[in-house]
């Protein structure tokens, strides 16, 4: 079998990514699938929303990702009194220079952890989300580009907790994926209890790749081949979600793009030179969980809903 | 979830239908049209001519027409057979408006189905009450294509309007046969009361407790712009910004919530008729939404806290529409 | 049911309809009175102008135009009556139908008019067949029908969601799918002989061919005709050319200018003694509208529905108005007739005051010679030795045509020689008569049969020789032996035989042309045999082939219904089968692969991706893991990696994949 340069590149990258996952796995125990999804989201230049109870390792996950990729990391704890300026930055008059100088906010980092995003007011939320969408911020008429790569991991407590402002659906759509971490299984839990402090371990993480390499990987992921047969399958999925009466709203075209991009990254992480229906099926729960809602049973989990969708649509 | 209907085909359908929810099989009927009967007469005359003159080509032409006639029947039947029909969410309307029942027709065959005709076929009673003709809808389906059409039906009273029996028919290709089938879809349209009444708003109530800033932006202090999202009050759109060819922006206010209304049953208690009361409440809700009020609704069997936005408005209106109606689900 | 008569006709459908009807009308134009076609086309054009350019049309808005329309209608009807002196019958009926179609188009506004106009169009097509049933007409009418159906499809495709090509294709598909049932109906529909009611007078118009009147020019006018007189199929090899005399009418009576048949007196056929081996053959005679049938001299038994008369003409019971087929066997050696005073007297008849010089010559021969045979020889010798010429274009004879020919012009065609010869014989006291018919054959290698063309028409003489009976003498052979030796083609200048000038003198191209003509005639022959002259006889023949000897109409009707129902059921199943959207070849192969795996109990779920499925197969049947993975990875790279080049490898692998065998071998090994 002769291999094309593209395939060689993919194999090489695939090994690199495996190393990143292995490194992360040492710290976050028993959450390999979540890590993979998060990475797929990152490679597809999407942003990630983690929704789970406090204390299951959301912060640790974002920390690990940033460190193992060698990226600048900023954590913003959202509270109800957080103002947009606290995130974006402010211009302050400097007496020495006699001019306004801009003090960039925490958003000017490569990886942002927006912790408990639903605790802030909608106004602050949208400041972050708009920056996220456009990859730039406009403050006092001046547009400033955000660094590249730029990756937001927002965490959100389950919406029924008190004192929260749930993100409206239109804002949720800006996250490529929403994942849940869930409780660790018993084996991982035991290891967690027996092992050393996770925060200590975090300090010792060495970056596996350089940020420039990450941009290359993002480029490569975009180039993974999606055949018309695969697009047929994706369209069937979208069509089913729109046509069937089981969901409140069908998947938007933006959701379709998100699925495709995420599936491409996933294919790269699996070492495939082309996107397969399996790749779509793997990332589907993460991508559609926050976009699709069952009409009948509001409590259906995103995973259940995605599985239902997968089961209903035959692969063409 | 409503079920889909598949129009029956003589040959057993392949398993691939099983993928889409449950399908109800519905028979397709077929009869010659008037031109079809006329052609039969013409063909008989031609046959007589052929026999009389013992003319082989006349025989051939006659028999060709006879067999085209037969094949045409199959084609017409095939236009309908195998179609999968399902309903979709019905958009609510106000009483007196035309309701549009969306129907999805799915052609899973590799052959096109042109000129399908759908028409509402109500019971005599409903027809008499409507005093309006039911307009047919024409649909052309390409091979393996589905399409959504709206079947219009007039509304008279508020409440729930069920979709009457729909006839789907086709005369394609030659118009010699008409195939038809009846579709019963368990769809219903929520018909809001007709907005009416001349009363003024009831007195606004005081602000509620803290923690609701998010929903009651509507008042005084200007707090910046944000992008427009569907559901935002039109009143708050920054028209000047729009005039400068900027994207659609909405003015945001941080207010104290003094524009809060509670629309209650007692406020319309003086009106003689339930429908009049509902109409008055309906008008108030529309006005309040339009003017950026934060409003709630309280009628027997239903109560909703003050809020704002299209979704909220629709919930209030639906409550009015369903007032006093026992529904099975 | 819902009535839709209010639906008006759109212009596009109207254009198709008028195109169809115009096509149906056009062939009539050549046969109808000159004013009819332009008038009809003008009506059609008027309606089209109304649709396309908003010309005023005769409807409620313009009552003056309605009156105009009415006037044209009455005028047209009267015109037809004046032209044909009747309003019924084939010709006049067709003319009225054409006119009616034009008026119907003019007043087409609504759905109902549209269909009526279309059905009128079908009738116009049928009337064309009463005039011509040739292959070209059939093809032309099929095209017309296609256009008509396209018109109907266009009209029923309310929003014009299909493009024109698709509509034409749909019409074609309808026609094609209708063919099987049409064939069954055509072959098995119980045929009955004869008309249901009286045939109109003009059902059979003038046909070209041998006549029962012979005068100078009556046979040579046929020489340019390449029309087929009849076709012959021989059992075995045909006799040589000089023996191929096809006997037609026997001409007895000479009025000084022309020879004619005289009323037949006796129907008792002359006795015939035959010798040698007979030649069996079948003749397919083109319609002649005459009663005589042609036969190779000399047949002994008359076929069904025909009989011999006393001068041994073969006559059919009815005039031959359709192509007929009959079988004969003929003996090349024969002796015909017996001494019959009345016949002898008739065979010596000469008109008064005609052929004076000829009679004088003959009488001088009679005085000089002793027996009849030497007089015959003397006459033939004269034709042979003196300067007589065989000519297609003899000079016009103005006076006594026998005297002028024998003594002045001395150029003539077979009818000149035959006529002059019989006059000479009669004048010399030898009973003689003229026989008209054909001489020679042309082989058609394509259809493996023989053709006798109209140009093979010939005339010869029979003389009564005591003790030998009626003996055939062909005076033409004395002048132009090649006519009899090689057939008419040998005697005629090349240009006469229908080879277009473009083919010039090059033998190869001439041969090609001949081949082409032969093929065309063979096709036509099949068409004639199986389509046009398909009737009760042919039907019985066909049924006999399938072992049904005795058939009555009821039984035939039952058979027809059963077979038609079976054929229609097959079409129904075929039409109503699911048309799955066109499948990707790789996907088809993969489905095949999955079916093979299903045989060993591993079924792919519809939503299961290929890798997942392969993994599951590997879990369930570890022995298959390698080959399944290999096939799956090939499939994935073809279907999802778009590497079409690997399709062949995938096909090979999947075709060779036999899960049961692998399992058996590997289990046995371990």
Coordinates of N, CA and C in Angstrom, one line a residue, chain C residues 461-524:
Chain C
X461 N -48.0 -15.3 -76.5 CA -49.1 -15.9 -77.3 C -49.3 -17.4 -77.0
X462 N -50.5 -17.9 -77.2 CA -50.7 -19.3 -77.2 C -51.3 -19.7 -78.6
X463 N -50.8 -20.7 -79.2 CA -51.5 -21.1 -80.5 C -51.9 -22.5 -80.3
X464 N -53.0 -22.8 -81.0 CA -53.6 -24.2 -81.0 C -52.9 -25.0 -82.1
X465 N -52.2 -26.0 -81.6 CA -51.6 -26.9 -82.6 C -52.3 -28.3 -82.4
X466 N -52.8 -28.8 -83.4 CA -53.5 -30.1 -83.3 C -52.6 -31.1 -82.7
X467 N -53.1 -31.8 -81.8 CA -52.4 -32.9 -81.2 C -51.5 -32.4 -80.0
X468 N -51.2 -31.1 -80.0 CA -50.3 -30.6 -78.9 C -51.1 -29.7 -77.9
X469 N -52.3 -29.3 -78.4 CA -53.1 -28.4 -77.5 C -52.6 -27.0 -77.7
X470 N -52.8 -26.2 -76.6 CA -52.4 -24.8 -76.6 C -50.9 -24.7 -76.3
X471 N -50.2 -24.2 -77.2 CA -48.7 -24.1 -77.0 C -48.3 -22.7 -76.9
X472 N -47.4 -22.4 -75.8 CA -46.9 -21.1 -75.6 C -45.9 -20.7 -76.6
X473 N -46.1 -19.6 -77.3 CA -45.1 -19.1 -78.2 C -44.8 -17.6 -77.8
X474 N -43.5 -17.3 -77.5 CA -43.2 -16.0 -77.1 C -42.5 -15.3 -78.2
X475 N -43.2 -14.5 -79.0 CA -42.5 -13.9 -80.2 C -41.4 -12.9 -79.7
X476 N -41.5 -12.4 -78.6 CA -40.5 -11.4 -78.1 C -39.2 -12.1 -78.1
X477 N -39.2 -13.4 -77.7 CA -37.9 -14.1 -77.5 C -37.2 -14.2 -78.9
X478 N -38.0 -14.2 -79.9 CA -37.3 -14.2 -81.3 C -36.6 -12.9 -81.6
X479 N -37.1 -11.8 -81.0 CA -36.4 -10.5 -81.3 C -35.3 -10.3 -80.3
X480 N -35.7 -10.5 -79.0 CA -34.8 -10.2 -77.9 C -34.7 -11.3 -77.0
X481 N -33.9 -12.3 -77.4 CA -33.9 -13.5 -76.5 C -33.4 -13.2 -75.1
X482 N -32.6 -12.1 -74.9 CA -32.1 -11.8 -73.6 C -33.2 -11.4 -72.6
X483 N -34.4 -10.9 -73.2 CA -35.5 -10.6 -72.3 C -36.0 -11.8 -71.6
X484 N -36.0 -12.9 -72.2 CA -36.5 -14.1 -71.6 C -35.4 -14.9 -70.9
X485 N -34.2 -14.7 -71.4 CA -33.1 -15.4 -70.8 C -32.7 -14.8 -69.4
X486 N -32.6 -13.5 -69.4 CA -32.1 -12.8 -68.2 C -33.1 -12.0 -67.5
X487 N -34.3 -12.0 -68.0 CA -35.3 -11.2 -67.4 C -35.3 -9.8 -67.9
X488 N -36.2 -9.0 -67.5 CA -36.3 -7.6 -68.0 C -35.0 -6.8 -67.8
X489 N -34.3 -7.1 -66.7 CA -33.1 -6.3 -66.4 C -32.1 -6.5 -67.5
X490 N -32.0 -7.7 -68.1 CA -31.1 -7.9 -69.1 C -31.4 -7.2 -70.4
X491 N -32.7 -6.9 -70.6 CA -33.1 -6.3 -71.9 C -33.2 -4.8 -71.8
X492 N -33.3 -4.3 -70.6 CA -33.5 -2.9 -70.5 C -32.2 -2.1 -70.4
X493 N -32.1 -0.9 -70.9 CA -31.0 -0.1 -70.6 C -30.9 0.1 -69.1
X494 N -29.6 0.2 -68.6 CA -29.4 0.3 -67.2 C -30.2 1.4 -66.5
X495 N -30.2 2.5 -67.1 CA -30.8 3.6 -66.5 C -32.3 3.4 -66.1
X496 N -32.9 2.5 -66.8 CA -34.3 2.3 -66.5 C -34.5 1.7 -65.1
X497 N -33.6 0.7 -64.8 CA -33.7 0.1 -63.5 C -33.3 1.2 -62.5
X498 N -34.1 1.2 -61.5 CA -34.1 2.4 -60.6 C -32.8 2.5 -59.8
X499 N -31.7 2.9 -60.4 CA -30.6 3.2 -59.6 C -30.3 4.7 -59.8
X500 N -30.4 5.4 -58.7 CA -30.2 6.9 -58.9 C -28.9 7.2 -59.5
X501 N -28.9 8.3 -60.2 CA -27.7 8.7 -61.0 C -26.5 8.9 -60.1
X502 N -26.7 9.3 -58.8 CA -25.5 9.5 -57.9 C -24.6 8.3 -57.8
X503 N -25.3 7.1 -58.0 CA -24.5 5.9 -57.8 C -23.6 5.6 -59.1
X504 N -23.9 6.3 -60.1 CA -23.1 6.3 -61.3 C -22.9 4.9 -61.8
X505 N -21.7 4.7 -62.3 CA -21.4 3.5 -63.0 C -20.6 2.5 -62.1
X506 N -20.3 3.0 -60.9 CA -19.5 2.2 -60.0 C -20.2 1.0 -59.5
X507 N -19.7 -0.2 -59.8 CA -20.4 -1.4 -59.5 C -20.7 -1.6 -58.0
X508 N -19.7 -1.2 -57.2 CA -19.8 -1.4 -55.8 C -21.0 -0.6 -55.2
X509 N -21.1 0.6 -55.6 CA -22.1 1.5 -55.1 C -23.5 1.0 -55.6
X510 N -23.5 0.5 -56.9 CA -24.7 0.0 -57.4 C -25.2 -1.3 -56.6
X511 N -24.2 -2.1 -56.3 CA -24.5 -3.2 -55.5 C -25.1 -2.8 -54.1
X512 N -24.4 -1.8 -53.5 CA -24.9 -1.4 -52.2 C -26.3 -0.9 -52.3
X513 N -26.6 -0.1 -53.3 CA -27.9 0.4 -53.5 C -28.9 -0.8 -53.7
X514 N -28.5 -1.8 -54.4 CA -29.4 -2.9 -54.6 C -29.6 -3.7 -53.3
X515 N -28.5 -3.8 -52.5 CA -28.7 -4.4 -51.2 C -29.7 -3.7 -50.3
X516 N -29.5 -2.4 -50.3 CA -30.4 -1.5 -49.5 C -31.8 -1.7 -49.9
X517 N -32.0 -1.8 -51.2 CA -33.4 -1.9 -51.7 C -33.9 -3.3 -51.3
X518 N -33.0 -4.3 -51.3 CA -33.5 -5.6 -51.0 C -33.9 -5.7 -49.5
X519 N -33.0 -5.0 -48.6 CA -33.3 -5.0 -47.2 C -34.7 -4.3 -47.0
X520 N -34.8 -3.2 -47.6 CA -36.1 -2.4 -47.4 C -37.3 -3.3 -47.8
X521 N -37.1 -4.0 -49.0 CA -38.2 -4.8 -49.4 C -38.5 -6.0 -48.5
X522 N -37.4 -6.5 -47.9 CA -37.6 -7.6 -47.0 C -38.3 -7.1 -45.7
X523 N -37.9 -6.0 -45.2 CA -38.6 -5.4 -44.1 C -40.1 -5.2 -44.4
X524 N -40.3 -4.6 -45.6 CA -41.7 -4.3 -46.0 C -42.5 -5.6 -46.1

